Short mmCIF file of C-alpha atoms in Angstrom, two decimals:
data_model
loop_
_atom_site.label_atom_id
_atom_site.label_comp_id
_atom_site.label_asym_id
_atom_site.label_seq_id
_atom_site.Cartn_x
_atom_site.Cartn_y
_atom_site.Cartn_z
CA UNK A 1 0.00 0.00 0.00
CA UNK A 2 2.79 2.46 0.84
CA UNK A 3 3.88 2.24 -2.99
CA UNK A 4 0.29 2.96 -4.25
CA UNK A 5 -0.10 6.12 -1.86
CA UNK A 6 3.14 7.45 -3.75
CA UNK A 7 1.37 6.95 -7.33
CA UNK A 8 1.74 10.88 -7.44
CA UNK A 9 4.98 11.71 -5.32
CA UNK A 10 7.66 13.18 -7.61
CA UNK A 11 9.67 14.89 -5.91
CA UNK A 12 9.13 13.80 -1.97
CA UNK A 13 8.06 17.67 -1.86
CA UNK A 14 4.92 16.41 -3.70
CA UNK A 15 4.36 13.83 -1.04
CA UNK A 16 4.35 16.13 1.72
CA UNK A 17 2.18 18.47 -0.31
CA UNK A 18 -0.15 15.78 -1.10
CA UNK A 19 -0.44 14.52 2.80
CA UNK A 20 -1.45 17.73 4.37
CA UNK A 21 -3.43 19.38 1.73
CA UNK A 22 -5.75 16.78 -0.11
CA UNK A 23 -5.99 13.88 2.10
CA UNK A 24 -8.36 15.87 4.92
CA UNK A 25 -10.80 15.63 1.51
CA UNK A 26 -11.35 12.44 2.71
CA UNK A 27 -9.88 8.98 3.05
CA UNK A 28 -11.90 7.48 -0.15
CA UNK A 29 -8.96 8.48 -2.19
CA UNK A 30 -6.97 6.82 0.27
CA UNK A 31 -9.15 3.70 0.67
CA UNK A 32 -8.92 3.76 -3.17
CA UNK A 33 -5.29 3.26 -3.02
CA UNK A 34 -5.35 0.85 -0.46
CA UNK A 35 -7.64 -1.37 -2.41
CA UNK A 36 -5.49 -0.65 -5.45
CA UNK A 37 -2.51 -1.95 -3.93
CA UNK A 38 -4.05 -5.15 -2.57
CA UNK A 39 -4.73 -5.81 -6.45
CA UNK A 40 -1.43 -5.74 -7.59
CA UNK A 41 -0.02 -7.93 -4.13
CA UNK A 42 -0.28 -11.47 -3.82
CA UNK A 43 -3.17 -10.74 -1.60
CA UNK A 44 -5.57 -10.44 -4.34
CA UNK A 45 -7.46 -13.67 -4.23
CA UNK A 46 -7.02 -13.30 0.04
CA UNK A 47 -11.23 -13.59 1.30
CA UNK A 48 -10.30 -10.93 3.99
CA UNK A 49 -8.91 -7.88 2.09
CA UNK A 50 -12.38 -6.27 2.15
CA UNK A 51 -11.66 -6.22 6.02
CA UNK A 52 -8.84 -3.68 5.78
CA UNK A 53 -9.77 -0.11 5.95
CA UNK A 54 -7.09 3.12 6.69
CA UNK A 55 -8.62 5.68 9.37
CA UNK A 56 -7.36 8.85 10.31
CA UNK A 57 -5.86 8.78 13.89
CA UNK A 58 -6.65 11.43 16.97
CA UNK A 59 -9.55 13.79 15.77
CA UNK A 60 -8.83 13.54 12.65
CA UNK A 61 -6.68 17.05 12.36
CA UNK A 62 -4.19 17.15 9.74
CA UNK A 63 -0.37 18.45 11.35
CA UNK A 64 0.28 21.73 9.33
CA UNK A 65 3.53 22.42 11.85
CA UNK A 66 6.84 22.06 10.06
CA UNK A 67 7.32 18.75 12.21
CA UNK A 68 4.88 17.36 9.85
CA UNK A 69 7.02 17.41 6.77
CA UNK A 70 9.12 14.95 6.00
CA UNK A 71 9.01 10.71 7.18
CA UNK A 72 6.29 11.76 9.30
CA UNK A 73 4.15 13.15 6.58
CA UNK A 74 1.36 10.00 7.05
CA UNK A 75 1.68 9.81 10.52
CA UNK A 76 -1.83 11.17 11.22
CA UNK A 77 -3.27 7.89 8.70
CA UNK A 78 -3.65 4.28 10.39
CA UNK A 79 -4.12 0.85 9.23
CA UNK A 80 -7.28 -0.81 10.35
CA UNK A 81 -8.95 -4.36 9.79
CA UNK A 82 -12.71 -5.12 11.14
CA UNK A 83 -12.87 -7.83 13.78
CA UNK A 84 -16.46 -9.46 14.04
CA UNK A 85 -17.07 -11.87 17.22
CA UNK A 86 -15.82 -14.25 17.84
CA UNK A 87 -12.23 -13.45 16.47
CA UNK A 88 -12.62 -10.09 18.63
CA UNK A 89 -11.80 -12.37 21.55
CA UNK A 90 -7.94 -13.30 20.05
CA UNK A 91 -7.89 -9.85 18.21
CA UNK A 92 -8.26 -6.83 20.83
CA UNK A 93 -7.71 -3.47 19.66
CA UNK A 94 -3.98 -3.79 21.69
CA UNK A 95 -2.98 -6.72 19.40
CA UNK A 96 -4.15 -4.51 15.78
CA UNK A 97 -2.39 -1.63 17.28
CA UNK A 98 0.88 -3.71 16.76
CA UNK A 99 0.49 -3.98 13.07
CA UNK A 100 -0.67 -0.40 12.67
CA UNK A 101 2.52 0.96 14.44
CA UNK A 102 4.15 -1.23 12.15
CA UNK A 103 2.36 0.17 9.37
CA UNK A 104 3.14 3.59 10.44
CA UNK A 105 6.72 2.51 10.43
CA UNK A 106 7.03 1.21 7.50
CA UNK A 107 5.58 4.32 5.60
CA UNK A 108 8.05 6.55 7.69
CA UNK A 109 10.81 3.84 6.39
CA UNK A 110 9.64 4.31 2.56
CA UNK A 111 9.63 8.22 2.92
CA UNK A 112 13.33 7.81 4.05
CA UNK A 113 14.23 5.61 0.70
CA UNK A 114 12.74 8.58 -1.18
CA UNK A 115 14.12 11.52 0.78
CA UNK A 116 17.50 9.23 -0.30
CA UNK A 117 16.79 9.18 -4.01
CA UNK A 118 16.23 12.97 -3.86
CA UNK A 119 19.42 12.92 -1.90
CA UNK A 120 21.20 10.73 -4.73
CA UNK A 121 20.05 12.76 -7.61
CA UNK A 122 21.16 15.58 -6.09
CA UNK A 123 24.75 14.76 -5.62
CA UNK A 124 24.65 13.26 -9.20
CA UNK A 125 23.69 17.13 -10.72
CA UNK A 126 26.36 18.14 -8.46
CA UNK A 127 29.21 15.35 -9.44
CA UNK A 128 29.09 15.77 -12.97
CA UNK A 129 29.03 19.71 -12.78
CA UNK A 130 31.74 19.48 -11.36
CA UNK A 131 33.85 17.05 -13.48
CA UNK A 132 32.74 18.96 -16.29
CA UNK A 133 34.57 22.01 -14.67
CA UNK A 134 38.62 21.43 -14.12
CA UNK A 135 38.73 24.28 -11.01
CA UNK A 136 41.14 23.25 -8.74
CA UNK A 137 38.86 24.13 -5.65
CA UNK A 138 36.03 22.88 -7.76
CA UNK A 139 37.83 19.28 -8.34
CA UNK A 140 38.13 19.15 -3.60
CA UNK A 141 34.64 20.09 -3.64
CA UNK A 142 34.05 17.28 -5.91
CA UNK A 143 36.54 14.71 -3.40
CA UNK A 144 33.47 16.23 -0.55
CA UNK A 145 30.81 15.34 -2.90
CA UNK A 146 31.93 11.42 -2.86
CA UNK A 147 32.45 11.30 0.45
CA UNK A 148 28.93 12.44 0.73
CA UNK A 149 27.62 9.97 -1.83
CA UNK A 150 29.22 7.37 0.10
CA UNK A 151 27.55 8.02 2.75
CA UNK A 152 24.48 8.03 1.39
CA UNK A 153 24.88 4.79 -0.54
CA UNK A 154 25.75 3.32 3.12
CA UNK A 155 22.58 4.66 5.01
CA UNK A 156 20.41 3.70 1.90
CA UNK A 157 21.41 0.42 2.39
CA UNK A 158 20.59 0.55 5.95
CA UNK A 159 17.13 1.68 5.73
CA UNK A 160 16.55 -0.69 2.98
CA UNK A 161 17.61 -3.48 5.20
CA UNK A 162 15.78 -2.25 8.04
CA UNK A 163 12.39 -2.04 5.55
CA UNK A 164 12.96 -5.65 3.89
CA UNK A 165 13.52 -6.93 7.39
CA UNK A 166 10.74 -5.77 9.22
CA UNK A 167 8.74 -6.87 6.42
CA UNK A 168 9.88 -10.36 6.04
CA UNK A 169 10.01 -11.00 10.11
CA UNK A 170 7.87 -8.67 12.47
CA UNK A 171 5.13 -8.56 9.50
CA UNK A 172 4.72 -11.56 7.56
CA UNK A 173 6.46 -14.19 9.99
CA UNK A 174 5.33 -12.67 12.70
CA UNK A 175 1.26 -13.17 11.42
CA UNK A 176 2.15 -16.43 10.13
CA UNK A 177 2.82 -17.67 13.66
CA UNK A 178 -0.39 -16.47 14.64
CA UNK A 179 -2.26 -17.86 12.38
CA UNK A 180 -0.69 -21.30 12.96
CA UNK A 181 -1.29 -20.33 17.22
CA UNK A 182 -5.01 -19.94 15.61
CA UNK A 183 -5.38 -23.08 13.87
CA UNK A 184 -3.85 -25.20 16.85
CA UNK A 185 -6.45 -23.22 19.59
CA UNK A 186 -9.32 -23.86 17.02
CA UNK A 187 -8.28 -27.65 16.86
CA UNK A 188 -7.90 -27.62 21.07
CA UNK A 189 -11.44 -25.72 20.96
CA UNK A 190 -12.88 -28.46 18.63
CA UNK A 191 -11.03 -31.24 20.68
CA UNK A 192 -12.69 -29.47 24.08
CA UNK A 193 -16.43 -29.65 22.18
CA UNK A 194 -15.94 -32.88 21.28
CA UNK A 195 -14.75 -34.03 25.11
CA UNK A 196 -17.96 -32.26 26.28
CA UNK A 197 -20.35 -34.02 23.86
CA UNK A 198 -18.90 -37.70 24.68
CA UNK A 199 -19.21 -36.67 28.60
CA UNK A 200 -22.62 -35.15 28.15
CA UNK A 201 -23.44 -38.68 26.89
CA UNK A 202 -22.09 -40.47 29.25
CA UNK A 203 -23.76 -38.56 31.92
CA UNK A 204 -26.74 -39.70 29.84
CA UNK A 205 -26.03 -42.99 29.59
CA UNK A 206 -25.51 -43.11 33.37
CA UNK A 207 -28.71 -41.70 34.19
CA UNK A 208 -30.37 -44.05 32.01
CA UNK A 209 -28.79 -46.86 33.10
CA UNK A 210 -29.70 -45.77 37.15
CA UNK A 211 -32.98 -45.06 35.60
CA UNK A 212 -33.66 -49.03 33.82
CA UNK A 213 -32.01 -50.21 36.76
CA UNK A 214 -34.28 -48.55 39.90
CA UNK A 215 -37.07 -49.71 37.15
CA UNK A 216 -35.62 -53.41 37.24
CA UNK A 217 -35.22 -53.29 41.00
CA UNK A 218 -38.98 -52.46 41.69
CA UNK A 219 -40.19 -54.56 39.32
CA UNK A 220 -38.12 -57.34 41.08
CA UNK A 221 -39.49 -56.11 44.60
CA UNK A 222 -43.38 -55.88 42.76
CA UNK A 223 -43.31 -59.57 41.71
CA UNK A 224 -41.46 -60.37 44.86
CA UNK A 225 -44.71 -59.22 46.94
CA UNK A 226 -47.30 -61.03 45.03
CA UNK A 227 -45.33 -64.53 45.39
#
């Protein structure tokens, strides 16, 4: 879904625009997107992707404050998924709270990989205006450039890591392990119904037996008399 909410984000400047400004004119467009990128995951054919929905969090104010811009530019949109009862029971509102801070993470993650693009083709414009240019203090500014593309090439990695990571193990591996927690207290459940049934008809089977047998017993005592 992050991908699909930066359909129209060239530059990052764009995103930022786009977060403040147009998304308090609703979360359809949003919902849109969300749906949209469910389509082209390998969650299409998934039965419970209707069940996702994005909200807005607190009151649903927009942050216009300069702390806004940047890898916190979403942080006022959640990830949501309706729970009907019974499931409600396993999945509380602390539990989904996980995997929307995780959501929220992950956007702030991909807003870092494209604040690093900008970043990258910034230094590029600035590398080969230099080396078209044989200034002496122009080629050490260009020595500073590298160093600083370096750099950038290293944290890139990083957060790329960090994404691809947190994706593969506190996401996916991390709900595949409840799922299979699920399936094993849905078997126990099923295994508890069945011990209930088999001693509800034993008890049955008891009382019947107590019942043919005080029947037996007075029948004995009736024929008993009239001898």
């Amino acid at each position: 879904m992050v991908d699909c909410l930066m359909l129209k984000t060239k530059p990052s400047s764009e995103v930022q625009k786009w977060s403040v400004t147009e998304a308090n004119k609703g979360l359809s467009e949003i919902q849109g997107l969300l749906e949209l990128s469910i389509q082209k995951s390998s969650c299409e054919q998934d039965s419970h992707k209707d069940m996702l929905f994005v909200y807005m969090k607190g009151h649903g104010k927009f942050p216009l404050s300069a702390s806004a811009i940047g890898v916190r530019s979403f942080d006022f949109l959640g990830l949501g998924y309706h729970v009907h009862w019974p499931l409600s029971v396993v999945l509380t509102p602390a539990a989904l709270k996980i995997y929307a801070d995780i959501f929220s993470f992950l956007i702030e993650v991909k807003l870092a990989i494209f604040s690093l693009t900008d970043v990258w083709c910034s230094l590029k414009d600035l590398m080969d205006a230099t080396n078209k240019d044989k200034n002496y203090e122009l080629q050490l500014e260009a020595g500073h450039l590298n160093i600083l593309m370096k750099m950038r090439h290293q944290i890139n990695h990083f957060v790329s890591t960090l994404q691809q990571y947190v994706e593969s193990q506190l996401s996916h591996v991390s709900w595949c392990r409840f799922l299979h927690s699920l399936e094993h207290k849905v078997y126990m459940k099923k295994k508890a119904y069945q011990m209930m049934e088999t001693m509800k008809k034993y008890q049955m089977m008891k009382t019947m037996k107590k019942y043919e047998m005080m029947k037996t017993m007075k029948n004995y005592k009736t024929n008993d008399y009239y001898s």
